[in-house]
Short mmCIF file of C-alpha atoms in Angstrom, two decimals:
data_model
loop_
_atom_site.label_atom_id
_atom_site.label_comp_id
_atom_site.label_asym_id
_atom_site.label_seq_id
_atom_site.Cartn_x
_atom_site.Cartn_y
_atom_site.Cartn_z
CA UNK A 1 0.00 0.10 0.03
CA UNK A 2 0.86 3.57 -0.29
CA UNK A 3 2.10 5.44 2.69
CA UNK A 4 -1.31 7.06 4.06
CA UNK A 5 -0.63 10.73 3.23
CA UNK A 6 0.43 9.94 -0.32
CA UNK A 7 -2.32 7.25 -0.68
CA UNK A 8 -4.90 10.15 0.34
CA UNK A 9 -3.45 12.20 -2.23
CA UNK A 10 -3.65 9.75 -5.01
CA UNK A 11 -7.28 8.74 -4.13
CA UNK A 12 -8.45 12.39 -4.18
CA UNK A 13 -6.53 13.00 -7.45
CA UNK A 14 -8.19 9.79 -9.21
CA UNK A 15 -11.57 10.78 -7.76
CA UNK A 16 -11.13 14.21 -9.09
CA UNK A 17 -10.23 12.82 -12.60
CA UNK A 18 -13.28 10.58 -12.78
CA UNK A 19 -15.84 13.31 -12.25
CA UNK A 20 -15.51 15.01 -15.80
CA UNK A 21 -15.51 11.69 -17.72
CA UNK A 22 -18.78 12.19 -19.32
CA UNK A 23 -18.16 15.95 -20.40
CA UNK A 24 -15.07 15.16 -22.27
CA UNK A 25 -15.16 13.07 -25.35
CA UNK A 26 -11.22 12.99 -25.58
CA UNK A 27 -10.91 11.23 -22.19
CA UNK A 28 -13.19 8.37 -23.54
CA UNK A 29 -12.42 8.62 -27.38
CA UNK A 30 -8.69 8.33 -26.94
CA UNK A 31 -8.65 5.67 -24.04
CA UNK A 32 -7.55 2.01 -24.48
CA UNK A 33 -7.93 -1.24 -22.62
CA UNK A 34 -6.13 -4.57 -23.19
CA UNK A 35 -5.56 -7.73 -21.62
CA UNK A 36 -2.14 -9.51 -21.67
CA UNK A 37 -1.81 -13.22 -21.19
CA UNK A 38 1.36 -14.75 -20.23
CA UNK A 39 1.72 -18.53 -19.79
CA UNK A 40 5.14 -19.19 -18.05
CA UNK A 41 6.92 -22.35 -17.50
CA UNK A 42 10.53 -22.22 -15.82
CA UNK A 43 12.79 -25.14 -14.82
CA UNK A 44 16.31 -24.79 -13.35
CA UNK A 45 18.70 -27.67 -12.71
CA UNK A 46 21.50 -26.98 -9.96
CA UNK A 47 24.42 -28.67 -11.25
CA UNK A 48 26.84 -28.39 -8.63
CA UNK A 49 27.62 -31.15 -6.03
CA UNK A 50 25.65 -30.80 -2.49
CA UNK A 51 22.82 -28.77 -3.70
CA UNK A 52 20.18 -27.99 -1.13
CA UNK A 53 17.70 -28.78 -4.22
CA UNK A 54 18.37 -30.47 -7.52
CA UNK A 55 15.67 -28.61 -9.31
CA UNK A 56 13.19 -25.59 -8.98
CA UNK A 57 10.60 -24.45 -11.36
CA UNK A 58 7.05 -23.68 -11.80
CA UNK A 59 4.27 -23.42 -14.31
CA UNK A 60 1.76 -20.55 -13.96
CA UNK A 61 -0.30 -18.02 -15.81
CA UNK A 62 -0.64 -14.32 -15.60
CA UNK A 63 -3.41 -11.88 -16.51
CA UNK A 64 -2.28 -8.25 -16.95
CA UNK A 65 -5.39 -5.85 -17.56
CA UNK A 66 -4.27 -2.19 -18.60
CA UNK A 67 -6.34 0.83 -19.27
CA UNK A 68 -5.42 4.39 -20.46
CA UNK A 69 -7.53 6.79 -20.72
CA UNK A 70 -7.07 9.85 -23.04
CA UNK A 71 -6.87 13.41 -21.65
CA UNK A 72 -9.86 15.79 -21.04
CA UNK A 73 -9.79 19.07 -23.19
CA UNK A 74 -8.46 22.01 -22.59
CA UNK A 75 -4.77 23.52 -21.76
CA UNK A 76 -4.44 21.18 -18.74
CA UNK A 77 -5.42 17.88 -19.69
CA UNK A 78 -6.40 15.25 -16.70
CA UNK A 79 -6.46 11.29 -17.02
CA UNK A 80 -6.45 7.96 -15.25
CA UNK A 81 -4.75 4.73 -16.24
CA UNK A 82 -4.98 1.50 -14.48
CA UNK A 83 -3.20 -1.71 -14.10
CA UNK A 84 -4.36 -5.09 -12.55
CA UNK A 85 -2.06 -7.86 -12.25
CA UNK A 86 -3.31 -11.61 -11.39
CA UNK A 87 -0.71 -14.72 -11.32
CA UNK A 88 -2.26 -18.34 -10.92
CA UNK A 89 -0.02 -21.12 -10.08
CA UNK A 90 -0.49 -24.21 -12.39
CA UNK A 91 2.13 -26.41 -11.04
CA UNK A 92 4.97 -25.85 -8.48
CA UNK A 93 5.24 -29.22 -6.70
CA UNK A 94 7.21 -32.25 -5.74
CA UNK A 95 9.55 -29.90 -4.11
CA UNK A 96 10.61 -27.87 -7.11
CA UNK A 97 9.37 -24.52 -5.57
CA UNK A 98 11.71 -21.61 -4.94
CA UNK A 99 12.53 -20.01 -8.18
CA UNK A 100 11.44 -16.56 -7.57
CA UNK A 101 8.26 -16.36 -9.70
CA UNK A 102 5.34 -17.32 -7.05
CA UNK A 103 5.08 -15.90 -3.55
CA UNK A 104 5.01 -18.31 -0.37
CA UNK A 105 1.90 -18.37 2.12
CA UNK A 106 2.93 -17.03 5.23
CA UNK A 107 1.98 -20.04 7.56
CA UNK A 108 2.26 -23.08 4.77
CA UNK A 109 5.53 -22.06 3.32
CA UNK A 110 4.36 -23.20 0.25
CA UNK A 111 3.73 -21.22 -3.16
CA UNK A 112 0.25 -19.66 -3.14
CA UNK A 113 -2.48 -20.76 -5.74
CA UNK A 114 -2.68 -16.94 -6.72
CA UNK A 115 -1.74 -13.60 -6.22
CA UNK A 116 -3.12 -10.13 -7.53
CA UNK A 117 -2.58 -6.50 -7.11
CA UNK A 118 -4.41 -3.59 -8.85
CA UNK A 119 -3.66 0.04 -9.01
CA UNK A 120 -4.51 3.40 -10.54
CA UNK A 121 -2.32 6.23 -12.01
CA UNK A 122 -3.65 9.63 -12.39
CA UNK A 123 -1.93 11.95 -15.18
CA UNK A 124 -1.83 15.30 -15.83
CA UNK A 125 -0.71 16.81 -19.04
CA UNK A 126 0.01 20.52 -19.87
CA UNK A 127 1.86 21.41 -22.92
CA UNK A 128 4.55 19.42 -23.68
CA UNK A 129 4.87 18.11 -19.87
CA UNK A 130 3.18 15.12 -18.24
CA UNK A 131 2.95 14.10 -14.69
CA UNK A 132 2.28 10.43 -13.59
CA UNK A 133 1.24 9.60 -9.97
CA UNK A 134 0.28 6.23 -8.81
CA UNK A 135 1.60 2.81 -9.95
CA UNK A 136 4.60 2.83 -12.11
CA UNK A 137 6.82 0.69 -14.02
CA UNK A 138 9.88 2.81 -14.88
CA UNK A 139 12.55 2.17 -17.45
CA UNK A 140 15.19 4.64 -16.62
CA UNK A 141 18.81 4.17 -16.09
CA UNK A 142 18.90 4.37 -12.47
CA UNK A 143 15.47 2.69 -12.02
CA UNK A 144 14.59 0.08 -14.68
CA UNK A 145 11.58 -2.26 -13.61
CA UNK A 146 12.22 -6.11 -13.74
CA UNK A 147 9.80 -7.73 -16.24
CA UNK A 148 11.67 -11.07 -16.90
CA UNK A 149 9.29 -13.58 -15.60
CA UNK A 150 5.55 -13.84 -15.04
CA UNK A 151 4.53 -10.65 -13.95
CA UNK A 152 6.26 -7.11 -13.82
CA UNK A 153 7.83 -5.39 -10.63
CA UNK A 154 5.99 -2.04 -9.90
CA UNK A 155 6.56 0.86 -7.80
CA UNK A 156 4.46 3.43 -6.20
CA UNK A 157 5.45 7.15 -6.80
CA UNK A 158 5.16 10.13 -9.00
CA UNK A 159 7.18 10.90 -12.19
CA UNK A 160 6.83 13.92 -14.50
CA UNK A 161 8.44 14.02 -17.77
CA UNK A 162 8.93 17.33 -19.87
CA UNK A 163 9.72 18.07 -23.76
CA UNK A 164 9.12 21.46 -23.69
CA UNK A 165 12.53 22.45 -25.38
CA UNK A 166 13.20 20.73 -28.59
CA UNK A 167 15.48 17.65 -28.64
CA UNK A 168 15.81 17.74 -24.75
CA UNK A 169 13.76 15.46 -22.25
CA UNK A 170 13.76 16.34 -18.78
CA UNK A 171 12.93 13.75 -15.97
CA UNK A 172 12.18 14.10 -12.25
CA UNK A 173 10.41 11.96 -9.86
CA UNK A 174 10.30 10.19 -6.45
CA UNK A 175 9.35 6.59 -5.73
CA UNK A 176 7.91 5.53 -2.28
CA UNK A 177 7.55 1.96 -2.49
CA UNK A 178 8.52 -1.22 -4.34
CA UNK A 179 6.50 -4.34 -5.32
CA UNK A 180 8.35 -7.42 -6.52
CA UNK A 181 7.31 -9.51 -9.43
CA UNK A 182 6.19 -12.24 -7.01
CA UNK A 183 4.20 -10.16 -4.55
CA UNK A 184 0.86 -8.76 -3.93
CA UNK A 185 2.10 -6.31 -1.24
CA UNK A 186 4.63 -3.36 -1.44
CA UNK A 187 7.80 -2.55 0.78
CA UNK A 188 9.54 0.71 1.65
CA UNK A 189 12.53 1.64 -0.45
CA UNK A 190 15.75 -0.05 0.73
CA UNK A 191 18.88 -1.16 -0.73
CA UNK A 192 19.01 -4.75 -2.12
CA UNK A 193 21.41 -7.33 -0.42
CA UNK A 194 21.27 -5.26 2.72
CA UNK A 195 18.87 -5.52 5.52
CA UNK A 196 15.42 -4.13 5.19
CA UNK A 197 15.67 -2.39 8.41
CA UNK A 198 17.94 0.09 6.51
CA UNK A 199 15.01 1.34 4.44
CA UNK A 200 14.32 4.89 3.20
CA UNK A 201 11.26 6.94 2.77
CA UNK A 202 11.94 7.88 -0.80
CA UNK A 203 14.02 7.11 -4.06
CA UNK A 204 14.60 10.59 -5.84
CA UNK A 205 15.06 10.83 -9.68
CA UNK A 206 16.54 13.57 -12.00
CA UNK A 207 17.71 13.46 -15.31
CA UNK A 208 18.03 14.51 -18.92
CA UNK A 209 18.55 13.21 -22.37
CA UNK A 210 19.36 15.43 -25.34
CA UNK A 211 19.29 14.42 -29.09
CA UNK A 212 22.79 16.03 -30.05
CA UNK A 213 22.09 15.28 -33.75
CA UNK A 214 23.88 13.02 -36.46
CA UNK A 215 22.64 9.89 -34.70
CA UNK A 216 24.00 10.93 -31.24
CA UNK A 217 22.09 11.04 -27.72
CA UNK A 218 23.36 12.01 -24.48
CA UNK A 219 21.74 11.17 -21.23
CA UNK A 220 22.68 12.05 -17.41
CA UNK A 221 20.75 10.85 -14.54
CA UNK A 222 20.70 11.02 -10.63
CA UNK A 223 19.34 8.37 -8.35
CA UNK A 224 19.33 8.93 -4.69
CA UNK A 225 17.93 6.49 -2.05
CA UNK A 226 17.73 9.10 1.04
CA UNK A 227 20.25 8.44 3.54
CA UNK A 228 21.67 5.06 1.83
CA UNK A 229 23.10 6.00 -1.54
CA UNK A 230 23.22 8.05 -4.60
CA UNK A 231 23.85 6.93 -8.19
CA UNK A 232 24.92 9.05 -10.98
CA UNK A 233 24.46 7.93 -14.75
CA UNK A 234 26.34 9.04 -17.80
CA UNK A 235 25.15 7.70 -21.32
CA UNK A 236 25.79 8.05 -24.90
CA UNK A 237 23.94 6.20 -27.78
CA UNK A 238 25.07 6.55 -31.13
CA UNK A 239 23.59 5.30 -34.55
CA UNK A 240 25.66 5.01 -37.66
CA UNK A 241 24.50 4.27 -41.06
CA UNK A 242 27.17 2.15 -43.12
CA UNK A 243 25.49 1.42 -46.29
CA UNK A 244 22.20 -0.17 -47.25
CA UNK A 245 20.63 -2.46 -44.65
CA UNK A 246 23.95 -1.73 -42.53
CA UNK A 247 24.19 0.16 -39.41
CA UNK A 248 26.22 0.44 -36.20
CA UNK A 249 24.49 1.02 -32.90
CA UNK A 250 27.15 2.08 -30.06
CA UNK A 251 25.81 2.42 -26.29
CA UNK A 252 28.12 3.51 -23.85
CA UNK A 253 27.15 3.85 -20.06
CA UNK A 254 28.99 4.75 -16.98
CA UNK A 255 27.57 4.79 -13.16
CA UNK A 256 29.21 6.53 -10.17
CA UNK A 257 27.46 5.14 -6.92
CA UNK A 258 28.34 6.46 -3.50
CA UNK A 259 27.08 7.12 -0.01
CA UNK A 260 24.19 9.29 0.70
CA UNK A 261 23.21 11.35 3.54
CA UNK A 262 23.91 9.36 7.02
CA UNK A 263 24.77 6.02 5.12
CA UNK A 264 22.30 3.83 7.12
CA UNK A 265 23.09 0.86 5.25
CA UNK A 266 26.85 1.07 5.38
CA UNK A 267 29.45 2.35 2.83
CA UNK A 268 28.91 2.13 -0.88
CA UNK A 269 31.70 2.31 -3.45
CA UNK A 270 31.19 1.37 -6.93
CA UNK A 271 31.80 2.51 -10.42
CA UNK A 272 30.55 0.95 -13.75
CA UNK A 273 31.76 1.49 -17.13
CA UNK A 274 30.08 -0.64 -19.79
CA UNK A 275 29.71 -0.46 -23.72
CA UNK A 276 27.94 -2.59 -26.17
CA UNK A 277 28.24 -2.04 -29.90
CA UNK A 278 25.94 -3.96 -32.20
CA UNK A 279 26.69 -4.48 -36.28
CA UNK A 280 23.28 -4.87 -37.92
CA UNK A 281 23.70 -6.33 -41.44
CA UNK A 282 20.44 -7.23 -43.09
CA UNK A 283 18.87 -10.12 -41.12
CA UNK A 284 22.02 -10.43 -39.00
CA UNK A 285 23.26 -8.53 -35.66
CA UNK A 286 26.60 -8.85 -34.22
CA UNK A 287 27.10 -7.67 -30.72
CA UNK A 288 30.33 -7.00 -28.40
CA UNK A 289 30.19 -5.98 -24.97
CA UNK A 290 32.54 -5.01 -22.37
CA UNK A 291 31.79 -4.30 -18.85
CA UNK A 292 34.27 -3.19 -15.88
CA UNK A 293 33.75 -3.01 -12.25
CA UNK A 294 35.64 -0.52 -10.07
CA UNK A 295 35.61 -0.17 -6.10
CA UNK A 296 34.97 -2.39 -3.19
CA UNK A 297 31.53 -3.23 -3.58
CA UNK A 298 28.98 -4.39 -6.24
CA UNK A 299 26.74 -2.43 -8.07
CA UNK A 300 24.04 -0.96 -5.88
CA UNK A 301 20.27 -1.54 -6.79
CA UNK A 302 16.94 -1.15 -5.14
CA UNK A 303 15.06 -4.10 -3.49
CA UNK A 304 12.32 -5.89 -5.29
CA UNK A 305 14.53 -7.69 -8.00
CA UNK A 306 15.35 -4.20 -9.62
CA UNK A 307 17.72 -4.98 -12.37
CA UNK A 308 20.83 -3.00 -13.21
CA UNK A 309 20.62 -1.10 -16.55
CA UNK A 310 23.86 -2.74 -17.71
CA UNK A 311 24.85 -4.05 -21.17
CA UNK A 312 25.75 -7.39 -19.53
CA UNK A 313 22.51 -7.97 -17.69
CA UNK A 314 21.25 -11.59 -19.18
CA UNK A 315 19.02 -14.21 -18.15
CA UNK A 316 20.57 -15.35 -14.94
CA UNK A 317 23.60 -13.27 -14.29
CA UNK A 318 24.32 -9.62 -13.91
CA UNK A 319 28.08 -9.68 -14.09
CA UNK A 320 28.21 -6.72 -11.53
CA UNK A 321 30.20 -7.97 -8.52
CA UNK A 322 32.73 -6.11 -6.90
CA UNK A 323 35.96 -5.65 -9.40
CA UNK A 324 34.56 -7.86 -11.89
CA UNK A 325 35.84 -7.48 -15.56
CA UNK A 326 33.05 -9.25 -18.20
CA UNK A 327 32.80 -9.43 -21.97
CA UNK A 328 29.97 -10.58 -24.24
CA UNK A 329 29.61 -11.95 -27.77
CA UNK A 330 26.26 -11.90 -29.19
CA UNK A 331 24.52 -13.11 -32.30
CA UNK A 332 20.93 -12.62 -33.70
CA UNK A 333 19.09 -13.71 -36.53
CA UNK A 334 15.74 -12.74 -38.22
CA UNK A 335 14.41 -15.36 -40.13
CA UNK A 336 12.25 -12.79 -42.42
CA UNK A 337 15.13 -13.09 -44.93
CA UNK A 338 14.25 -16.67 -45.46
CA UNK A 339 10.67 -16.12 -46.14
CA UNK A 340 9.60 -16.88 -42.25
CA UNK A 341 8.53 -13.51 -40.80
CA UNK A 342 8.15 -13.72 -36.90
CA UNK A 343 10.85 -16.26 -36.30
CA UNK A 344 14.03 -15.01 -34.56
CA UNK A 345 17.15 -16.63 -33.07
CA UNK A 346 19.53 -15.14 -30.62
CA UNK A 347 22.46 -16.63 -28.78
CA UNK A 348 25.26 -14.95 -26.64
CA UNK A 349 28.36 -15.88 -24.17
CA UNK A 350 29.42 -13.71 -21.30
CA UNK A 351 32.61 -14.38 -19.04
CA UNK A 352 33.27 -12.36 -16.03
CA UNK A 353 36.77 -12.59 -13.98
CA UNK A 354 38.68 -11.04 -11.33
CA UNK A 355 35.52 -11.22 -8.91
CA UNK A 356 36.35 -9.97 -5.42
CA UNK A 357 35.06 -12.91 -3.08
CA UNK A 358 35.67 -14.06 0.66
CA UNK A 359 37.92 -16.67 -0.66
CA UNK A 360 39.97 -14.66 -3.32
CA UNK A 361 39.35 -14.10 -6.98
CA UNK A 362 36.56 -15.83 -8.69
CA UNK A 363 34.82 -16.28 -12.02
CA UNK A 364 31.50 -17.01 -13.89
CA UNK A 365 30.21 -17.43 -17.38
CA UNK A 366 26.81 -17.79 -18.87
CA UNK A 367 25.50 -19.19 -22.15
CA UNK A 368 22.24 -18.00 -23.38
CA UNK A 369 19.82 -19.17 -26.49
CA UNK A 370 16.64 -17.84 -27.48
CA UNK A 371 14.17 -18.91 -30.05
CA UNK A 372 11.15 -17.03 -30.67
CA UNK A 373 8.19 -16.94 -33.03
CA UNK A 374 5.05 -14.32 -33.19
CA UNK A 375 2.07 -15.11 -35.39
CA UNK A 376 2.14 -12.35 -38.07
CA UNK A 377 -1.57 -12.54 -39.40
CA UNK A 378 -5.12 -13.95 -38.65
CA UNK A 379 -7.15 -14.23 -35.85
CA UNK A 380 -4.06 -15.16 -33.44
CA UNK A 381 -2.00 -12.52 -34.71
CA UNK A 382 0.56 -11.32 -32.29
CA UNK A 383 0.30 -14.66 -30.48
CA UNK A 384 4.12 -15.00 -29.18
CA UNK A 385 5.96 -18.50 -28.39
CA UNK A 386 9.61 -18.10 -26.65
CA UNK A 387 12.00 -21.10 -25.61
CA UNK A 388 15.00 -19.66 -23.42
CA UNK A 389 17.64 -21.67 -22.42
CA UNK A 390 20.68 -20.49 -20.04
CA UNK A 391 23.52 -22.48 -18.78
CA UNK A 392 25.51 -20.84 -15.78
CA UNK A 393 28.60 -21.76 -14.15
CA UNK A 394 30.76 -19.98 -11.47
CA UNK A 395 33.65 -20.45 -8.89
CA UNK A 396 31.77 -19.03 -5.93
CA UNK A 397 27.90 -19.88 -6.15
CA UNK A 398 25.51 -22.39 -7.76
CA UNK A 399 26.15 -23.69 -11.05
CA UNK A 400 22.60 -23.92 -13.11
CA UNK A 401 21.09 -25.07 -16.37
CA UNK A 402 17.52 -23.28 -16.91
CA UNK A 403 14.85 -23.41 -19.51
CA UNK A 404 12.02 -21.21 -19.97
CA UNK A 405 8.91 -21.38 -22.36
CA UNK A 406 6.73 -18.16 -22.58
CA UNK A 407 3.52 -18.03 -24.36
CA UNK A 408 2.21 -14.60 -24.58
CA UNK A 409 -0.84 -12.99 -26.03
CA UNK A 410 -2.31 -9.32 -25.99
CA UNK A 411 -6.01 -8.89 -26.38
CA UNK A 412 -7.13 -5.43 -27.26
CA UNK A 413 -10.37 -4.82 -25.44
CA UNK A 414 -10.88 -1.24 -26.82
#
């Protein structure tokens, strides 16, 4: 739940937004409603000797109902969006639970049969500036929501985005609570990997992105968890056409993370440099990435499985341990070139070394393969099927082989 005072504000805003619906055609005419269905199967096989469990996994179904209103007429427009999430367990028995997809019952200690959450987002638009207050799913460098399993991670907060100046996007906001991908409830914000007792009242966000021109975009962001840590981000993205059906995309990112305020969760010392270049030649993509961690600590992230916004974030590993040096090679192929539109293939290999552990230097590697197909026409147009295989090995933690099968379809209701 939201903090009471903020929840009251959001409820008042939502109520006020709902009153003029019948009087403003744009509010209704521009509205949209959809139901996303996601069938998710996961099986993880632990390969190291002496593992507490040989396998974990589940088969589950998600229903994600979204509505987006238009804005009321006038110089200041008001609107209201909603998000309803329902997860249903289909199978997670025979000692295979514990894969981070389904929540546990507080008394039984077993995965629950279903879990759900619903939230609303009030929105206000003035000129080229928009304010959203309520349930949020941000995709920003300093807070990037997790949507890699059954249902997405969500936050409660406020976010404003302004494009009043041509080519410049300004972003500011504050998050109050985090809700994991496997939870109906929410928690105050705290640093992942540290005690939840060291929580914070808010995570503050400020940022700017500028289209420099000639295919270059520059971004600067700051995220600060009050009295815990602050994180500065600097990014450059460059798109370079090299010829017919040939282009090079380079994405360079640097993070500087340090203490903030009273440092109630202890010292934070981390810098992260990562870059990925992708050469697109017709139906082929060739990618190469490099990432290096500096400082005594791992890359800091928020609670709720919030993933790092880094080049080497993949299916299992993040490659963001203290002092880790990692690299990635990747290949993608679009089968449209062979007359099979909708079919795609991806494979990648990552290796990380020089990891600072309690027993000296460690290493890890991961190999991923994706095969996906999306129906292109007919009554089931948009129905997608993805098989994802990941093999992960490490010198300091658990070895695992993992398979995921994801069936997804979005039904447009209006």
